PDB file of C-alpha atoms in Angstrom:
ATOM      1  CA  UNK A  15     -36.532   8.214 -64.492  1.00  0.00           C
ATOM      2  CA  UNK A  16     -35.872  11.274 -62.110  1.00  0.00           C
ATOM      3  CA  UNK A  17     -36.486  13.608 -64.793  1.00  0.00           C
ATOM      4  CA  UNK A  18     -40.374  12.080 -65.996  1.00  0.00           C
ATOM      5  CA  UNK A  19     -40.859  11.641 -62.206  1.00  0.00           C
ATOM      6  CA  UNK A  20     -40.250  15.107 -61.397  1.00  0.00           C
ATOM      7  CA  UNK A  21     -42.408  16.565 -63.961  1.00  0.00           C
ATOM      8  CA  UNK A  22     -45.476  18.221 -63.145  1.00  0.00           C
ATOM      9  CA  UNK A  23     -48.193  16.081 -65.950  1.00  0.00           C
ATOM     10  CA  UNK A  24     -47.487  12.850 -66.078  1.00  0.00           C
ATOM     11  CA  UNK A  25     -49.564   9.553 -67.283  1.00  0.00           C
ATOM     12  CA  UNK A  26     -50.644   7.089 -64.876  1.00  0.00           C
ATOM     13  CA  UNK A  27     -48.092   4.583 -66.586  1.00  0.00           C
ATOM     14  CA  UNK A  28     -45.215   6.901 -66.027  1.00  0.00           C
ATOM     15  CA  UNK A  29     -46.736   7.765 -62.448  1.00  0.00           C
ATOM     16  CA  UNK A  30     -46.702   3.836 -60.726  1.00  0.00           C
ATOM     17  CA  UNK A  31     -43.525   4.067 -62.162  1.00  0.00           C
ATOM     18  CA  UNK A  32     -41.887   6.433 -60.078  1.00  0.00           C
ATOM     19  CA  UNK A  33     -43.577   4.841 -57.422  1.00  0.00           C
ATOM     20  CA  UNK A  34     -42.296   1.554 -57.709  1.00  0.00           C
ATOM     21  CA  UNK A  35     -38.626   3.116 -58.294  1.00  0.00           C
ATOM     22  CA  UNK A  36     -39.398   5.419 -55.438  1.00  0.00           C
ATOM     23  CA  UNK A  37     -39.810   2.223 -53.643  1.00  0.00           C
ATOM     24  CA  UNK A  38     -36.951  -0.142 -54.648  1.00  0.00           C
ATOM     25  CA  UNK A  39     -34.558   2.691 -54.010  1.00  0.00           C
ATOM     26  CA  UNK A  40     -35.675   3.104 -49.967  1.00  0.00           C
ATOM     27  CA  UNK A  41     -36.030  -0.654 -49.833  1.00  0.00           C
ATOM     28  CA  UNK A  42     -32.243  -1.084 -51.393  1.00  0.00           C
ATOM     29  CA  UNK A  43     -31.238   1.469 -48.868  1.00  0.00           C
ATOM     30  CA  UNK A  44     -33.048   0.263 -45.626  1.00  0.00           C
ATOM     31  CA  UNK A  45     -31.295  -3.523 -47.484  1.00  0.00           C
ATOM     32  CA  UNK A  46     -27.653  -1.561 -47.000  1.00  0.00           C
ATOM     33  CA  UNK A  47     -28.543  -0.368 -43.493  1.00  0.00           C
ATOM     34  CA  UNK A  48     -29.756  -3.869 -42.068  1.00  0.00           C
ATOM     35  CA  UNK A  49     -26.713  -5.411 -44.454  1.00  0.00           C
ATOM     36  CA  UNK A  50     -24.262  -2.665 -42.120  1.00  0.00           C
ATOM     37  CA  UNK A  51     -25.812  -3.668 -39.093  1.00  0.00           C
ATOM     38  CA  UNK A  52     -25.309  -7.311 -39.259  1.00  0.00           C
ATOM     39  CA  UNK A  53     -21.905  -7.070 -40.312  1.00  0.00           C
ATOM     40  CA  UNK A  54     -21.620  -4.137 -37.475  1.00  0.00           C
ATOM     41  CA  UNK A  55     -23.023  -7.062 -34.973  1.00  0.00           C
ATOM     42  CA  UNK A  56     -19.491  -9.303 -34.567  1.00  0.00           C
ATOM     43  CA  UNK A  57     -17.236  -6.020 -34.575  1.00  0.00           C
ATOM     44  CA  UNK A  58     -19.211  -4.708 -31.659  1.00  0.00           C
ATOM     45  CA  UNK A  59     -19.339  -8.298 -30.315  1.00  0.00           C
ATOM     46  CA  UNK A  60     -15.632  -8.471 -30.628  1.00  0.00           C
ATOM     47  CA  UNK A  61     -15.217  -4.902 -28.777  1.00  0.00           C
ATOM     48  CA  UNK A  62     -17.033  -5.841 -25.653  1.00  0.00           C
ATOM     49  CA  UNK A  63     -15.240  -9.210 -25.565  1.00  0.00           C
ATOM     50  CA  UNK A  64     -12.600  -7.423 -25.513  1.00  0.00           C
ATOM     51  CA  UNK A  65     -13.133  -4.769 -22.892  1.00  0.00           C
ATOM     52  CA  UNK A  66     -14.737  -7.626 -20.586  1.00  0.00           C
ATOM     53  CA  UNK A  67     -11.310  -9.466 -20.492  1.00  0.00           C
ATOM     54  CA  UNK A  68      -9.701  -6.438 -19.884  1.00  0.00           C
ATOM     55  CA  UNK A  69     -11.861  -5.945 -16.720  1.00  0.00           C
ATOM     56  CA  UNK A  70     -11.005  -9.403 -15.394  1.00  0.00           C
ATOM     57  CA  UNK A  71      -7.433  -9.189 -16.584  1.00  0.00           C
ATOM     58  CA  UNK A  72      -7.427  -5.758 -14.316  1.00  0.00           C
ATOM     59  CA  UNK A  73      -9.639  -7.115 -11.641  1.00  0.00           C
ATOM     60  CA  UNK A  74      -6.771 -10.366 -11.148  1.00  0.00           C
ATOM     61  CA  UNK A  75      -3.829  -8.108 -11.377  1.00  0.00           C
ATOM     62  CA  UNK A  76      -5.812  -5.777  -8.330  1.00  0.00           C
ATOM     63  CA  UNK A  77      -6.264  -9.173  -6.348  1.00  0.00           C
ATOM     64  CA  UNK A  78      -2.881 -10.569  -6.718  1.00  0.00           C
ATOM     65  CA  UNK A  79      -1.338  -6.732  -5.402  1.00  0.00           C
ATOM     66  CA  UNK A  80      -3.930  -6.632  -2.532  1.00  0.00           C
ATOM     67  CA  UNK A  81      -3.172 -10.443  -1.859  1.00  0.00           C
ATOM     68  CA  UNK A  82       0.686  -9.875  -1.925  1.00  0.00           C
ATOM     69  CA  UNK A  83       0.332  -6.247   0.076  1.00  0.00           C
ATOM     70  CA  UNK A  84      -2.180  -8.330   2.887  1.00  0.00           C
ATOM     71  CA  UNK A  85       0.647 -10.882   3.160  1.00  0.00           C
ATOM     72  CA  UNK A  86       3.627  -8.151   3.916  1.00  0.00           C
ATOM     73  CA  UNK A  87       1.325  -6.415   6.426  1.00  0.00           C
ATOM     74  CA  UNK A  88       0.584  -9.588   8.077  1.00  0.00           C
ATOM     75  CA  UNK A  89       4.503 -10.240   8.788  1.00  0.00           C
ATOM     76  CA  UNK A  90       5.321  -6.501   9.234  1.00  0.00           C
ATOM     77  CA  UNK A  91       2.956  -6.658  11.741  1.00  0.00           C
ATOM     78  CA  UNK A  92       3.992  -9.677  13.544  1.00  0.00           C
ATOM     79  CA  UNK A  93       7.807  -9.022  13.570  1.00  0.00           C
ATOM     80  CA  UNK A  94       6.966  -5.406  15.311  1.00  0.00           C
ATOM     81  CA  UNK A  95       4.381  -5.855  17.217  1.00  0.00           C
ATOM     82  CA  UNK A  96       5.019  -8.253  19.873  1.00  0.00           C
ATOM     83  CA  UNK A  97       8.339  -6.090  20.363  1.00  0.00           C
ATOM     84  CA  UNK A  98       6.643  -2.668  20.602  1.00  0.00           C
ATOM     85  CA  UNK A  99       4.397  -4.452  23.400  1.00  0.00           C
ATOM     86  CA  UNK A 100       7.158  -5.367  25.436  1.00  0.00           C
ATOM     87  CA  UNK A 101       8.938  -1.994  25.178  1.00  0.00           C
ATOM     88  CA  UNK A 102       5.714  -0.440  25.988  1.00  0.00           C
ATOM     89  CA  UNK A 103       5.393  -2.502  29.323  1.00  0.00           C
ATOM     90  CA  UNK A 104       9.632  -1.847  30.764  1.00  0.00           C
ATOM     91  CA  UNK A 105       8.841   1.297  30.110  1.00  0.00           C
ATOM     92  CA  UNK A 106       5.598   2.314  31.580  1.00  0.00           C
ATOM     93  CA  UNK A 107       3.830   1.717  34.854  1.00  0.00           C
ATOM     94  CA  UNK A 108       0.618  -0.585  35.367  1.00  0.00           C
ATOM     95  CA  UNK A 109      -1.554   3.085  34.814  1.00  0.00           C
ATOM     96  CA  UNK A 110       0.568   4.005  31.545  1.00  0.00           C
ATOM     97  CA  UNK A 111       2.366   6.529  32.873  1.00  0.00           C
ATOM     98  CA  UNK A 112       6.392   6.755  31.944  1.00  0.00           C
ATOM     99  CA  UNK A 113       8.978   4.856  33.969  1.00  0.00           C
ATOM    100  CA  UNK A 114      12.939   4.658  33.864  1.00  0.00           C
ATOM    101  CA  UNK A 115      13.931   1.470  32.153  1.00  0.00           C
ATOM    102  CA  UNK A 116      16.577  -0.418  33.951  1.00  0.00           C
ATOM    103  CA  UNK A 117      19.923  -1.393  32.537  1.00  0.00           C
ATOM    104  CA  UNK A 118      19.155  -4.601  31.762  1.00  0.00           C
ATOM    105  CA  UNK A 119      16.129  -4.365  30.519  1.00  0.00           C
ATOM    106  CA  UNK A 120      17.480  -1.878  28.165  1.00  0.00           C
ATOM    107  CA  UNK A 121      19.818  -4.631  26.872  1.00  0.00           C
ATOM    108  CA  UNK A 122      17.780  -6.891  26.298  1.00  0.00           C
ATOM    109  CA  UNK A 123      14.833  -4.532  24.668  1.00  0.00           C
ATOM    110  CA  UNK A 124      18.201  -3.095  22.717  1.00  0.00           C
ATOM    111  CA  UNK A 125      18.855  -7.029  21.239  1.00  0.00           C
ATOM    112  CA  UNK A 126      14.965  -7.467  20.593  1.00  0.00           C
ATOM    113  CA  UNK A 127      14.317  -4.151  18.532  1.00  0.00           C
ATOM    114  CA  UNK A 128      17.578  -3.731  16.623  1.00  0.00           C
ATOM    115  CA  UNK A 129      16.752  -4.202  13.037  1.00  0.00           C
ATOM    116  CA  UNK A 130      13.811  -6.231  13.835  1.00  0.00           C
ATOM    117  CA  UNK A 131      11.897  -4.367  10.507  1.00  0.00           C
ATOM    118  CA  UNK A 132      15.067  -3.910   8.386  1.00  0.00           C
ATOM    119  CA  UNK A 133      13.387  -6.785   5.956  1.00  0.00           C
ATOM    120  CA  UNK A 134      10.281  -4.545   5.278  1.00  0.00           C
ATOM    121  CA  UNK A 135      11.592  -1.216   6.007  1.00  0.00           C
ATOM    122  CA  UNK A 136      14.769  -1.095   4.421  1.00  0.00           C
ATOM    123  CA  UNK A 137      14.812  -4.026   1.632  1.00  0.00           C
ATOM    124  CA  UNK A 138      11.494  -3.720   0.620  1.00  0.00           C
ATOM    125  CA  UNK A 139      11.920   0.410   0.408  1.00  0.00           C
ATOM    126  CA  UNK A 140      10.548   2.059  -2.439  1.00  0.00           C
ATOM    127  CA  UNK A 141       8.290  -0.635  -3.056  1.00  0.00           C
ATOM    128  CA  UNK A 142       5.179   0.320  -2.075  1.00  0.00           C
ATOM    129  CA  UNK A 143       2.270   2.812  -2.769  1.00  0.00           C
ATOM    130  CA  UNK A 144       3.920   6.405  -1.645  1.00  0.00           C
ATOM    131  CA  UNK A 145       1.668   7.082   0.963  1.00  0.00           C
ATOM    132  CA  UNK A 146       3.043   3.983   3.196  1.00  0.00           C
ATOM    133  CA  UNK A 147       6.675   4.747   1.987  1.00  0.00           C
ATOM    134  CA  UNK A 148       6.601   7.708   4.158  1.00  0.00           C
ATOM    135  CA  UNK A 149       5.259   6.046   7.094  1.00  0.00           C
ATOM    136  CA  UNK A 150       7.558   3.351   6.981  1.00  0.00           C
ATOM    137  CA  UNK A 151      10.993   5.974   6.542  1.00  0.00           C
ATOM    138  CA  UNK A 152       9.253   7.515   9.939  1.00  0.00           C
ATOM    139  CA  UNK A 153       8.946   4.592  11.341  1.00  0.00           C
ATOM    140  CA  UNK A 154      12.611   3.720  10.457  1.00  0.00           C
ATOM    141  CA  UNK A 155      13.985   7.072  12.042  1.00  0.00           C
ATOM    142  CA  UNK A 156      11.829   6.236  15.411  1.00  0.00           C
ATOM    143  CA  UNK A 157      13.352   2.836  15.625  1.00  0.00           C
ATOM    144  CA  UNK A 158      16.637   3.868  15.249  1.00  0.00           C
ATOM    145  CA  UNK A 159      16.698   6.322  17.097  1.00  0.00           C
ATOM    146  CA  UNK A 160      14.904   3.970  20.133  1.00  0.00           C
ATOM    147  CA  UNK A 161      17.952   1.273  19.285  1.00  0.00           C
ATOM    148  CA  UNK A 162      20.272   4.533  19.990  1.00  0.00           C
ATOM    149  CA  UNK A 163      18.407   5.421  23.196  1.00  0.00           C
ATOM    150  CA  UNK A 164      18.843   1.895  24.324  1.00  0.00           C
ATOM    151  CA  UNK A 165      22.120   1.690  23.874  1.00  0.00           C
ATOM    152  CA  UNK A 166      23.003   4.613  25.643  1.00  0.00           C
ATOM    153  CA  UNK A 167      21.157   3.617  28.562  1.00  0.00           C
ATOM    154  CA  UNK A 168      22.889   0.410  29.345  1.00  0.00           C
ATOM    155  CA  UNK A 169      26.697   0.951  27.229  1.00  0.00           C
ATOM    156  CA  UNK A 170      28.078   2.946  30.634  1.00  0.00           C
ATOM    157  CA  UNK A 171      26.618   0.696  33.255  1.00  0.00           C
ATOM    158  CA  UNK A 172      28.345  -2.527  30.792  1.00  0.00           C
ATOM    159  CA  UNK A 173      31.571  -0.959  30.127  1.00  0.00           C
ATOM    160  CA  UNK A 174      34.556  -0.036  32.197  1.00  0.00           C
ATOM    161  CA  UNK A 175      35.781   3.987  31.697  1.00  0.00           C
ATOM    162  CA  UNK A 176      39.785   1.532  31.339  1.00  0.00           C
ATOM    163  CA  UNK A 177      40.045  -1.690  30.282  1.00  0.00           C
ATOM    164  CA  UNK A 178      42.714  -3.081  28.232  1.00  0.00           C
ATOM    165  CA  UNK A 179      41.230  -1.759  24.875  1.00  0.00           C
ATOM    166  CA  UNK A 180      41.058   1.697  25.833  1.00  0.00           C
ATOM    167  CA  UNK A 181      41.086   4.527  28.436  1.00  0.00           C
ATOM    168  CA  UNK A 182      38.305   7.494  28.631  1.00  0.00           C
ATOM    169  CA  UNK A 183      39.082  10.379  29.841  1.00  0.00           C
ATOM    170  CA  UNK A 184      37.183  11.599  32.834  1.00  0.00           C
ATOM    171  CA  UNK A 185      35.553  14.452  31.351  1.00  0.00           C
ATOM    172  CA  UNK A 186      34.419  12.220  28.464  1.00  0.00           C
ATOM    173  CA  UNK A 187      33.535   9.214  31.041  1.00  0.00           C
ATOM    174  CA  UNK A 188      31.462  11.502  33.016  1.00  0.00           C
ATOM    175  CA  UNK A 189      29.699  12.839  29.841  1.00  0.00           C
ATOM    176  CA  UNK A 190      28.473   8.757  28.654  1.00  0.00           C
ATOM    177  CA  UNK A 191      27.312   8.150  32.719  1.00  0.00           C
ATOM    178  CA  UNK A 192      25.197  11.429  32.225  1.00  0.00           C
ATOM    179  CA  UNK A 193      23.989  10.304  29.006  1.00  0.00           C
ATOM    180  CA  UNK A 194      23.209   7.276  30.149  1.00  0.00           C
ATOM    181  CA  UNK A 195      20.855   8.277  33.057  1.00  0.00           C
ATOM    182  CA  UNK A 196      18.920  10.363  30.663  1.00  0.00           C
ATOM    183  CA  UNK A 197      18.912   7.574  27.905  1.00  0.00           C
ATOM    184  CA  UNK A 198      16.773   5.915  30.476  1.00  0.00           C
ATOM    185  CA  UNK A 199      14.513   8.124  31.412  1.00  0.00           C
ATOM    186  CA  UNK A 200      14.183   9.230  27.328  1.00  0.00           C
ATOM    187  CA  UNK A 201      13.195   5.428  26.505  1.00  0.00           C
ATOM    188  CA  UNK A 202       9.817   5.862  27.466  1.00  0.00           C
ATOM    189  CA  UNK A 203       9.363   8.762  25.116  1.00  0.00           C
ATOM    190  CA  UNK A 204      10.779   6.705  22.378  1.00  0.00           C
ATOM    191  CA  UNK A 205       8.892   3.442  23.011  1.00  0.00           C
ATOM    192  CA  UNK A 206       6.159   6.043  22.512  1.00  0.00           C
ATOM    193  CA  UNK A 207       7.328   7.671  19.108  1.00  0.00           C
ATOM    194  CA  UNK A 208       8.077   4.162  17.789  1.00  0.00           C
ATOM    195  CA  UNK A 209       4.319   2.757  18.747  1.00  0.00           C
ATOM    196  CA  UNK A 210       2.785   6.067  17.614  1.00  0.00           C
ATOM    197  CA  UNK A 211       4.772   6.014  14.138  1.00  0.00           C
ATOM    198  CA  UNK A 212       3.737   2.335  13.205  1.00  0.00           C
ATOM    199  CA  UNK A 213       0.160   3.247  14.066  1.00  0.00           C
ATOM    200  CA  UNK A 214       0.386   5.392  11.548  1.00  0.00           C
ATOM    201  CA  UNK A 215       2.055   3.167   9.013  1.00  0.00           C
ATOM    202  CA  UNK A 216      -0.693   0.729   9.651  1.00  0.00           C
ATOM    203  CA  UNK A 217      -3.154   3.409   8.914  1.00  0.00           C
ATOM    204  CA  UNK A 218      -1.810   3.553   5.723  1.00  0.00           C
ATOM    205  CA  UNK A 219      -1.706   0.271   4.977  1.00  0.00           C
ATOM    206  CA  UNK A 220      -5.226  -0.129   5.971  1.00  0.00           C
ATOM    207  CA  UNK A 221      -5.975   2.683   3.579  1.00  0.00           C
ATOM    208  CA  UNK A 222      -4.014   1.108   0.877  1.00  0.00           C
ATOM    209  CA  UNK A 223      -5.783  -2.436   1.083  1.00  0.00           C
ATOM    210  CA  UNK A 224      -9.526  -0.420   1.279  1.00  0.00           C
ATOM    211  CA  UNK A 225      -8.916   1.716  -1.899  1.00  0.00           C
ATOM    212  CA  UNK A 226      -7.605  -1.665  -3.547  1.00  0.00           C
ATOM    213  CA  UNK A 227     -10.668  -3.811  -2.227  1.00  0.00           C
ATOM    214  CA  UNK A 228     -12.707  -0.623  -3.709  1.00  0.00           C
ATOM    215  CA  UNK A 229     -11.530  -0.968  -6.942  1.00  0.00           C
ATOM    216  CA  UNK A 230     -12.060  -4.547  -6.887  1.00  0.00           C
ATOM    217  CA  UNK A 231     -15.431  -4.485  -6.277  1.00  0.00           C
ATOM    218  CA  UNK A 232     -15.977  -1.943  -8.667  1.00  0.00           C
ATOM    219  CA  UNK A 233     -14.690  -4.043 -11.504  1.00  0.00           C
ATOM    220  CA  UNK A 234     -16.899  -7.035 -10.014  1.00  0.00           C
ATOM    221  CA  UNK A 235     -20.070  -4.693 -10.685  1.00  0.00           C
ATOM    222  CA  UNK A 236     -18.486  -4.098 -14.142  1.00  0.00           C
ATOM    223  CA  UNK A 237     -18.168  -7.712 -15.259  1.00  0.00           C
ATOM    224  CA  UNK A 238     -21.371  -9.203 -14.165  1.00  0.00           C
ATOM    225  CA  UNK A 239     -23.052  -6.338 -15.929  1.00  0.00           C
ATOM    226  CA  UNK A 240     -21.063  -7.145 -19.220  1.00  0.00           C
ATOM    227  CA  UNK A 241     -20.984 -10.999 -18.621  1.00  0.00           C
TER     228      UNK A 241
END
């Protein structure tokens, strides 16, 4: 048939001829393409299915993390807090400005502070997004090193130079009383580094929680525009 229908003289027999196989040949292949399609239809069906459970699977792993990272900052923030305050006010003035703490207050701040955060900073180390794992190691070096201060600023006015446990030499006696004095004028300045280094740990939390509530939301514009 393609030979007679590509010659050049042909009778009108021959001609509605080609026609009509000119014709059952597009319709077969516009019948193959509509035949693809609906077959095409469940795959494609199947695939965005698919991708829209992914989405919500994603979207309820994001929720659980910020639900679970909302909950630590929550108690982080209530075991530290209330004893940063109270440092804050034995060892500033009314106006803010720094004061000597006293012996005993630098006992009992000493009893309140030590290892207050060990839960969060120490056990739960290495758990968290990077950016709040290096706040929280500062944040570990400023409290020790305000547990240190406190302790230095109290142990001579506590402790005898001889008792029956042991004897200090003078030169080593008078070396703790001079430590001491300046252990409580330095508490101020670490109350400060303490407060100023979980500010910033907070700041990073905060950032944390936003880029995970961002991402969230995100996938919320995702699904309803799939669903």
């Amino acid at each position: 048939m393609e030979t007679l229908c590509g010659g050049t003289s042909l009778s009108g027999f021959i001609s509605v001829g080609c026609i009509v196989y000119d014709f059952q040949t597009l319709l077969i292949g516009l019948v193959a393409v509509i035949v693809a399609i609906i077959a095409g239809i469940p795959v494609w069906r199947q695939l965005r299915d698919s991708n829209l459970q992914t989405r919500i699977s994603h979207r309820e792993t994001l929720a659980a993390l910020l639900r679970d990272a909302l909950t630590r900052f929550r108690k982080a923030d209530e075991s530290i807090s209330a004893p940063l305050s109270t440092a804050y006010r034995l060892t500033h003035d009314p106006s803010g400005e720094p004061q000597e703490i006293d012996t005993e207050n630098a006992f009992g701040l000493e009893q309140i502070v030590a290892g207050k955060l060990d839960w969060y900073l120490v056990l739960l180390a290495g758990t968290e997004h990077e950016n709040i794992e290096a706040r929280k190691a500062e944040l570990q070096v400023a409290l020790e090193t305000l547990d240190e201060t406190l302790s230095n600023a109290h142990w001579a006015d506590h402790n005898d130079q001889d008792d029956e446990y042991r004897s200090i030499p003078d030169a080593e006696w008078a070396q703790i009383v001079a430590r001491c004095a300046e252990a409580k004028i330095e508490a101020s300045r670490r109350v400060s580094e303490a407060t100023a280094a979980y500010r910033s740990l907070k700041g990073a939390q905060d950032a944390w929680a936003q880029t995970l509530r961002t991402r969230i939301a995100k996938l919320d514009l995702q699904i309803a525009a799939a669903e």
